[in-house]
PDB file of C-alpha atoms in Angstrom:
ATOM      1  CA  MET L   1      22.976 -22.966   5.218  1.00 50.00           C
ATOM      2  CA  ARG L   2      23.405 -19.193   5.126  1.00 63.00           C
ATOM      3  CA  LEU L   3      23.067 -16.747   7.975  1.00 63.00           C
ATOM      4  CA  LEU L   4      20.730 -13.895   7.167  1.00 74.00           C
ATOM      5  CA  PRO L   5      19.640 -10.908   9.235  1.00 79.00           C
ATOM      6  CA  ASP L   6      16.222 -11.215  10.854  1.00 81.00           C
ATOM      7  CA  VAL L   7      15.033  -8.130   8.996  1.00 87.00           C
ATOM      8  CA  ASP L   8      14.974 -10.208   5.772  1.00 88.00           C
ATOM      9  CA  ALA L   9      12.292 -12.491   7.199  1.00 89.00           C
ATOM     10  CA  VAL L  10      10.294  -9.491   8.444  1.00 90.00           C
ATOM     11  CA  ILE L  11      10.455  -7.788   5.023  1.00 90.00           C
ATOM     12  CA  LEU L  12       9.479 -10.998   3.225  1.00 90.00           C
ATOM     13  CA  ILE L  13       6.426 -11.500   5.459  1.00 90.00           C
ATOM     14  CA  ALA L  14       5.580  -7.790   5.209  1.00 91.00           C
ATOM     15  CA  THR L  15       5.744  -7.918   1.408  1.00 90.00           C
ATOM     16  CA  ALA L  16       3.512 -10.988   1.379  1.00 90.00           C
ATOM     17  CA  LEU L  17       1.035  -9.258   3.688  1.00 88.00           C
ATOM     18  CA  ALA L  18       1.021  -6.001   1.724  1.00 89.00           C
ATOM     19  CA  SER L  19       0.871  -7.526  -1.769  1.00 87.00           C
ATOM     20  CA  LYS L  20      -2.062  -9.896  -1.451  1.00 85.00           C
ATOM     21  CA  ARG L  21      -4.301  -8.204  -4.027  1.00 85.00           C
ATOM     22  CA  ARG L  22      -1.980  -5.863  -5.919  1.00 87.00           C
ATOM     23  CA  PRO L  23       1.716  -4.995  -5.941  1.00 89.00           C
ATOM     24  CA  ALA L  24       2.735  -3.459  -2.635  1.00 88.00           C
ATOM     25  CA  THR L  25       4.021   0.075  -2.375  1.00 88.00           C
ATOM     26  CA  LEU L  26       7.081   0.735  -0.271  1.00 89.00           C
ATOM     27  CA  ALA L  27       4.967   2.573   2.324  1.00 88.00           C
ATOM     28  CA  SER L  28       2.632  -0.422   2.690  1.00 89.00           C
ATOM     29  CA  ILE L  29       5.622  -2.747   3.175  1.00 90.00           C
ATOM     30  CA  VAL L  30       6.882  -0.400   5.910  1.00 89.00           C
ATOM     31  CA  ALA L  31       3.417  -0.409   7.521  1.00 88.00           C
ATOM     32  CA  ALA L  32       3.271  -4.209   7.439  1.00 89.00           C
ATOM     33  CA  ALA L  33       6.770  -4.449   8.946  1.00 89.00           C
ATOM     34  CA  ASP L  34       5.644  -2.105  11.718  1.00 88.00           C
ATOM     35  CA  LEU L  35       2.614  -4.310  12.315  1.00 87.00           C
ATOM     36  CA  ILE L  36       4.730  -7.475  12.446  1.00 87.00           C
ATOM     37  CA  GLN L  37       7.554  -6.362  14.711  1.00 85.00           C
ATOM     38  CA  GLY L  38       6.159  -3.270  16.406  1.00 82.00           C
ATOM     39  CA  PHE L  39       8.658  -0.771  14.989  1.00 83.00           C
ATOM     40  CA  VAL L  40       9.879   0.453  11.621  1.00 84.00           C
ATOM     41  CA  PRO L  41      13.306  -0.796  10.482  1.00 82.00           C
ATOM     42  CA  TYR L  42      16.029   1.733   9.728  1.00 86.00           C
ATOM     43  CA  PRO L  43      16.099   2.897   6.095  1.00 87.00           C
ATOM     44  CA  GLU L  44      19.552   1.365   5.542  1.00 89.00           C
ATOM     45  CA  LYS L  45      18.447  -2.041   6.858  1.00 89.00           C
ATOM     46  CA  LEU L  46      15.246  -1.889   4.833  1.00 89.00           C
ATOM     47  CA  GLY L  47      17.143  -1.069   1.636  1.00 89.00           C
ATOM     48  CA  GLU L  48      19.716  -3.824   2.219  1.00 90.00           C
ATOM     49  CA  ALA L  49      16.987  -6.390   2.936  1.00 89.00           C
ATOM     50  CA  MET L  50      15.136  -5.471  -0.258  1.00 89.00           C
ATOM     51  CA  ARG L  51      18.402  -5.751  -2.217  1.00 90.00           C
ATOM     52  CA  ARG L  52      19.272  -9.169  -0.706  1.00 88.00           C
ATOM     53  CA  LEU L  53      15.774 -10.592  -1.228  1.00 88.00           C
ATOM     54  CA  SER L  54      15.584  -9.354  -4.820  1.00 89.00           C
ATOM     55  CA  THR L  55      19.081 -10.662  -5.646  1.00 89.00           C
ATOM     56  CA  ALA L  56      18.018 -14.084  -4.325  1.00 87.00           C
ATOM     57  CA  GLY L  57      14.963 -14.032  -6.589  1.00 87.00           C
ATOM     58  CA  LEU L  58      12.339 -13.736  -3.848  1.00 89.00           C
ATOM     59  CA  ILE L  59      11.007 -10.210  -4.472  1.00 91.00           C
ATOM     60  CA  CYS L  60      10.626  -8.411  -7.776  1.00 89.00           C
ATOM     61  CA  ALA L  61       9.734  -4.867  -8.726  1.00 88.00           C
ATOM     62  CA  VAL L  62       6.728  -4.367 -10.985  1.00 88.00           C
ATOM     63  CA  GLU L  63       5.544  -1.133 -12.573  1.00 81.00           C
ATOM     64  CA  ASP L  64       4.202   0.494  -9.408  1.00 81.00           C
ATOM     65  CA  GLY L  65       5.260  -1.706  -6.504  1.00 88.00           C
ATOM     66  CA  PHE L  66       6.790  -4.938  -5.287  1.00 91.00           C
ATOM     67  CA  THR L  67       5.536  -8.500  -5.305  1.00 90.00           C
ATOM     68  CA  LEU L  68       6.694 -11.990  -4.338  1.00 90.00           C
ATOM     69  CA  MET L  69       8.305 -14.356  -6.803  1.00 90.00           C
ATOM     70  CA  PRO L  70       7.185 -18.032  -6.944  1.00 90.00           C
ATOM     71  CA  PRO L  71       9.943 -19.329  -4.584  1.00 90.00           C
ATOM     72  CA  ALA L  72       8.880 -16.781  -1.948  1.00 88.00           C
ATOM     73  CA  GLU L  73       5.237 -17.720  -2.438  1.00 90.00           C
ATOM     74  CA  ARG L  74       6.161 -21.357  -1.756  1.00 90.00           C
ATOM     75  CA  ILE L  75       8.007 -20.318   1.419  1.00 89.00           C
ATOM     76  CA  MET L  76       4.974 -18.339   2.603  1.00 90.00           C
ATOM     77  CA  ALA L  77       2.569 -21.180   1.714  1.00 90.00           C
ATOM     78  CA  ALA L  78       4.603 -23.607   3.841  1.00 89.00           C
ATOM     79  CA  LEU L  79       4.132 -21.518   7.002  1.00 88.00           C
ATOM     80  CA  PRO L  80       1.989 -23.005   9.770  1.00 85.00           C
ATOM     81  CA  LYS L  81      -1.504 -21.531   9.652  1.00 84.00           C
ATOM     82  CA  LYS L  82      -2.166 -21.185  13.379  1.00 86.00           C
ATOM     83  CA  ALA L  83       1.295 -20.070  14.470  1.00 84.00           C
ATOM     84  CA  GLU L  84       2.115 -16.914  16.391  1.00 87.00           C
ATOM     85  CA  THR L  85       4.162 -14.168  14.780  1.00 84.00           C
ATOM     86  CA  GLU L  86       7.412 -15.253  16.437  1.00 87.00           C
ATOM     87  CA  GLU L  87       6.929 -18.818  15.225  1.00 89.00           C
ATOM     88  CA  ARG L  88       6.236 -17.592  11.698  1.00 89.00           C
ATOM     89  CA  LEU L  89       9.351 -15.426  11.761  1.00 87.00           C
ATOM     90  CA  ALA L  90      11.439 -18.376  12.934  1.00 88.00           C
ATOM     91  CA  ALA L  91       9.997 -20.597  10.194  1.00 89.00           C
ATOM     92  CA  VAL L  92      10.706 -17.993   7.511  1.00 88.00           C
ATOM     93  CA  CYS L  93      14.259 -17.496   8.849  1.00 87.00           C
ATOM     94  CA  GLY L  94      14.828 -21.247   8.601  1.00 88.00           C
ATOM     95  CA  SER L  95      13.394 -21.392   5.097  1.00 87.00           C
ATOM     96  CA  LEU L  96      15.507 -18.443   3.968  1.00 87.00           C
ATOM     97  CA  ALA L  97      18.641 -20.022   5.420  1.00 85.00           C
ATOM     98  CA  ALA L  98      17.913 -23.276   3.582  1.00 86.00           C
ATOM     99  CA  TYR L  99      16.934 -21.559   0.318  1.00 86.00           C
ATOM    100  CA  ALA L 100      19.535 -21.815  -2.432  1.00 83.00           C
ATOM    101  CA  PRO L 101      18.927 -19.338  -5.264  1.00 82.00           C
ATOM    102  CA  LYS L 102      19.354 -20.766  -8.744  1.00 81.00           C
ATOM    103  CA  GLY L 103      21.117 -17.649  -9.993  1.00 77.00           C
ATOM    104  CA  GLU L 104      21.571 -13.955  -9.511  1.00 77.00           C
ATOM    105  CA  CYS L 105      18.533 -11.810 -10.258  1.00 82.00           C
ATOM    106  CA  THR L 106      18.306  -8.092 -10.796  1.00 81.00           C
ATOM    107  CA  PRO L 107      18.741  -6.354  -7.438  1.00 84.00           C
ATOM    108  CA  ILE L 108      16.294  -3.714  -6.289  1.00 86.00           C
ATOM    109  CA  VAL L 109      18.329  -0.691  -5.284  1.00 85.00           C
ATOM    110  CA  LEU L 110      16.326   1.901  -3.375  1.00 86.00           C
ATOM    111  CA  SER L 111      17.657   5.354  -2.619  1.00 86.00           C
ATOM    112  CA  GLY L 112      17.795   6.616   0.942  1.00 85.00           C
ATOM    113  CA  GLU L 113      15.470   9.453  -0.037  1.00 89.00           C
ATOM    114  CA  ARG L 114      12.808   7.054  -1.350  1.00 87.00           C
ATOM    115  CA  LEU L 115      13.054   4.902   1.785  1.00 88.00           C
ATOM    116  CA  GLY L 116      12.824   7.995   4.006  1.00 88.00           C
ATOM    117  CA  VAL L 117       9.725   9.207   2.164  1.00 87.00           C
ATOM    118  CA  ALA L 118       8.046   5.805   2.596  1.00 87.00           C
ATOM    119  CA  ILE L 119       8.816   5.749   6.321  1.00 86.00           C
ATOM    120  CA  ARG L 120       7.582   9.331   6.806  1.00 86.00           C
ATOM    121  CA  THR L 121       4.426   8.534   4.835  1.00 84.00           C
ATOM    122  CA  HIS L 122       3.733   5.583   7.103  1.00 83.00           C
ATOM    123  CA  LYS L 123       4.383   7.579  10.269  1.00 82.00           C
ATOM    124  CA  THR L 124       2.046  10.414   9.235  1.00 82.00           C
ATOM    125  CA  ALA L 125      -0.661   7.936   8.209  1.00 80.00           C
ATOM    126  CA  LYS L 126      -0.251   6.137  11.528  1.00 76.00           C
ATOM    127  CA  ARG L 127      -0.976   9.343  13.453  1.00 76.00           C
ATOM    128  CA  ARG L 128      -4.290   9.813  11.659  1.00 72.00           C
ATOM    129  CA  SER L 129      -6.893   7.257  12.645  1.00 60.00           C
ATOM    130  CA  GLY L 130      -8.407   5.137   9.908  1.00 58.00           C
ATOM    131  CA  GLU L 131      -5.739   5.960   7.329  1.00 52.00           C
ATOM    132  CA  ASN L 132      -3.569   2.858   7.582  1.00 51.00           C
ATOM    133  CA  LEU L 133      -5.416  -0.283   6.597  1.00 53.00           C
ATOM    134  CA  LEU L 134      -2.656  -2.610   7.787  1.00 58.00           C
ATOM    135  CA  LEU L 135      -2.854  -1.600  11.435  1.00 53.00           C
ATOM    136  CA  PRO L 136      -5.364  -3.490  13.571  1.00 56.00           C
ATOM    137  CA  LYS L 137      -8.472  -1.571  14.488  1.00 55.00           C
ATOM    138  CA  PRO L 138     -10.027  -1.922  17.934  1.00 60.00           C
ATOM    139  CA  THR L 139     -13.334  -3.754  18.006  1.00 62.00           C
ATOM    140  CA  PRO L 140     -16.064  -1.993  19.960  1.00 59.00           C
ATOM    141  CA  ASP L 141     -17.904  -3.893  22.647  1.00 58.00           C
ATOM    142  CA  ARG L 142     -21.447  -4.770  21.684  1.00 57.00           C
ATOM    143  CA  HIS L 143     -22.650  -4.258  25.224  1.00 57.00           C
ATOM    144  CA  PHE L 144     -21.845  -1.524  27.652  1.00 56.00           C
ATOM    145  CA  LYS L 145     -23.227  -0.698  31.025  1.00 54.00           C
ATOM    146  CA  VAL L 146     -25.200   2.517  31.553  1.00 53.00           C
ATOM    147  CA  GLU L 147     -27.006   3.436  34.780  1.00 56.00           C
ATOM    148  CA  GLY L 148     -26.911  -0.070  36.180  1.00 56.00           C
ATOM    149  CA  ARG L 149     -28.351  -1.806  33.101  1.00 57.00           C
ATOM    150  CA  TRP L 150     -26.854  -3.389  30.063  1.00 57.00           C
ATOM    151  CA  ARG L 151     -27.566  -1.731  26.761  1.00 57.00           C
ATOM    152  CA  ARG L 152     -26.574  -2.555  23.256  1.00 59.00           C
ATOM    153  CA  VAL L 153     -24.528  -0.228  21.126  1.00 59.00           C
ATOM    154  CA  SER L 154     -26.758   1.499  18.599  1.00 62.00           C
ATOM    155  CA  GLY L 155     -26.996  -0.357  15.321  1.00 60.00           C
ATOM    156  CA  THR L 156     -26.592  -3.843  16.820  1.00 58.00           C
ATOM    157  CA  ARG L 157     -30.235  -4.480  17.639  1.00 55.00           C
ATOM    158  CA  GLU L 158     -31.277  -8.104  17.477  1.00 58.00           C
ATOM    159  CA  ARG L 159     -34.402  -8.912  15.543  1.00 57.00           C
ATOM    160  CA  LYS L 160     -37.283 -10.756  17.150  1.00 59.00           C
ATOM    161  CA  SER L 161     -38.629 -13.643  15.145  1.00 53.00           C
TER     162      SER L 161
END
């Protein structure tokens, strides 16, 4: 059993979240990590986590982004479906500690400049509303009270049968 930093589990979950439909960009991985833990990891920690996960054969670089390898997909598929974020992180940490890579894979080495650009891109997109698709959006209430009566928000009218 190996001891790994917690940031590895966060980056693995963030990569899985960001690369569901297409390979994830570095900025989308940063945004997903911010969503998971509430803050952006330091560029050095992010780069080291990407290097460790790629050397273990869990993350690979494709032409325009990053995606999970089959062992990482199995780890993510084994997560409990209705667990809270902390429970998922603990489960991934346990799975990563028990994971024994079959061999060395090509490491992903990211420059500090590239990591800094991805973090700045995420921070500027976070300031603008509606730009970052990974951040949760508030749901408007369907009913609100005006002048002592309840009214529906426009566009949510119920049809009479």
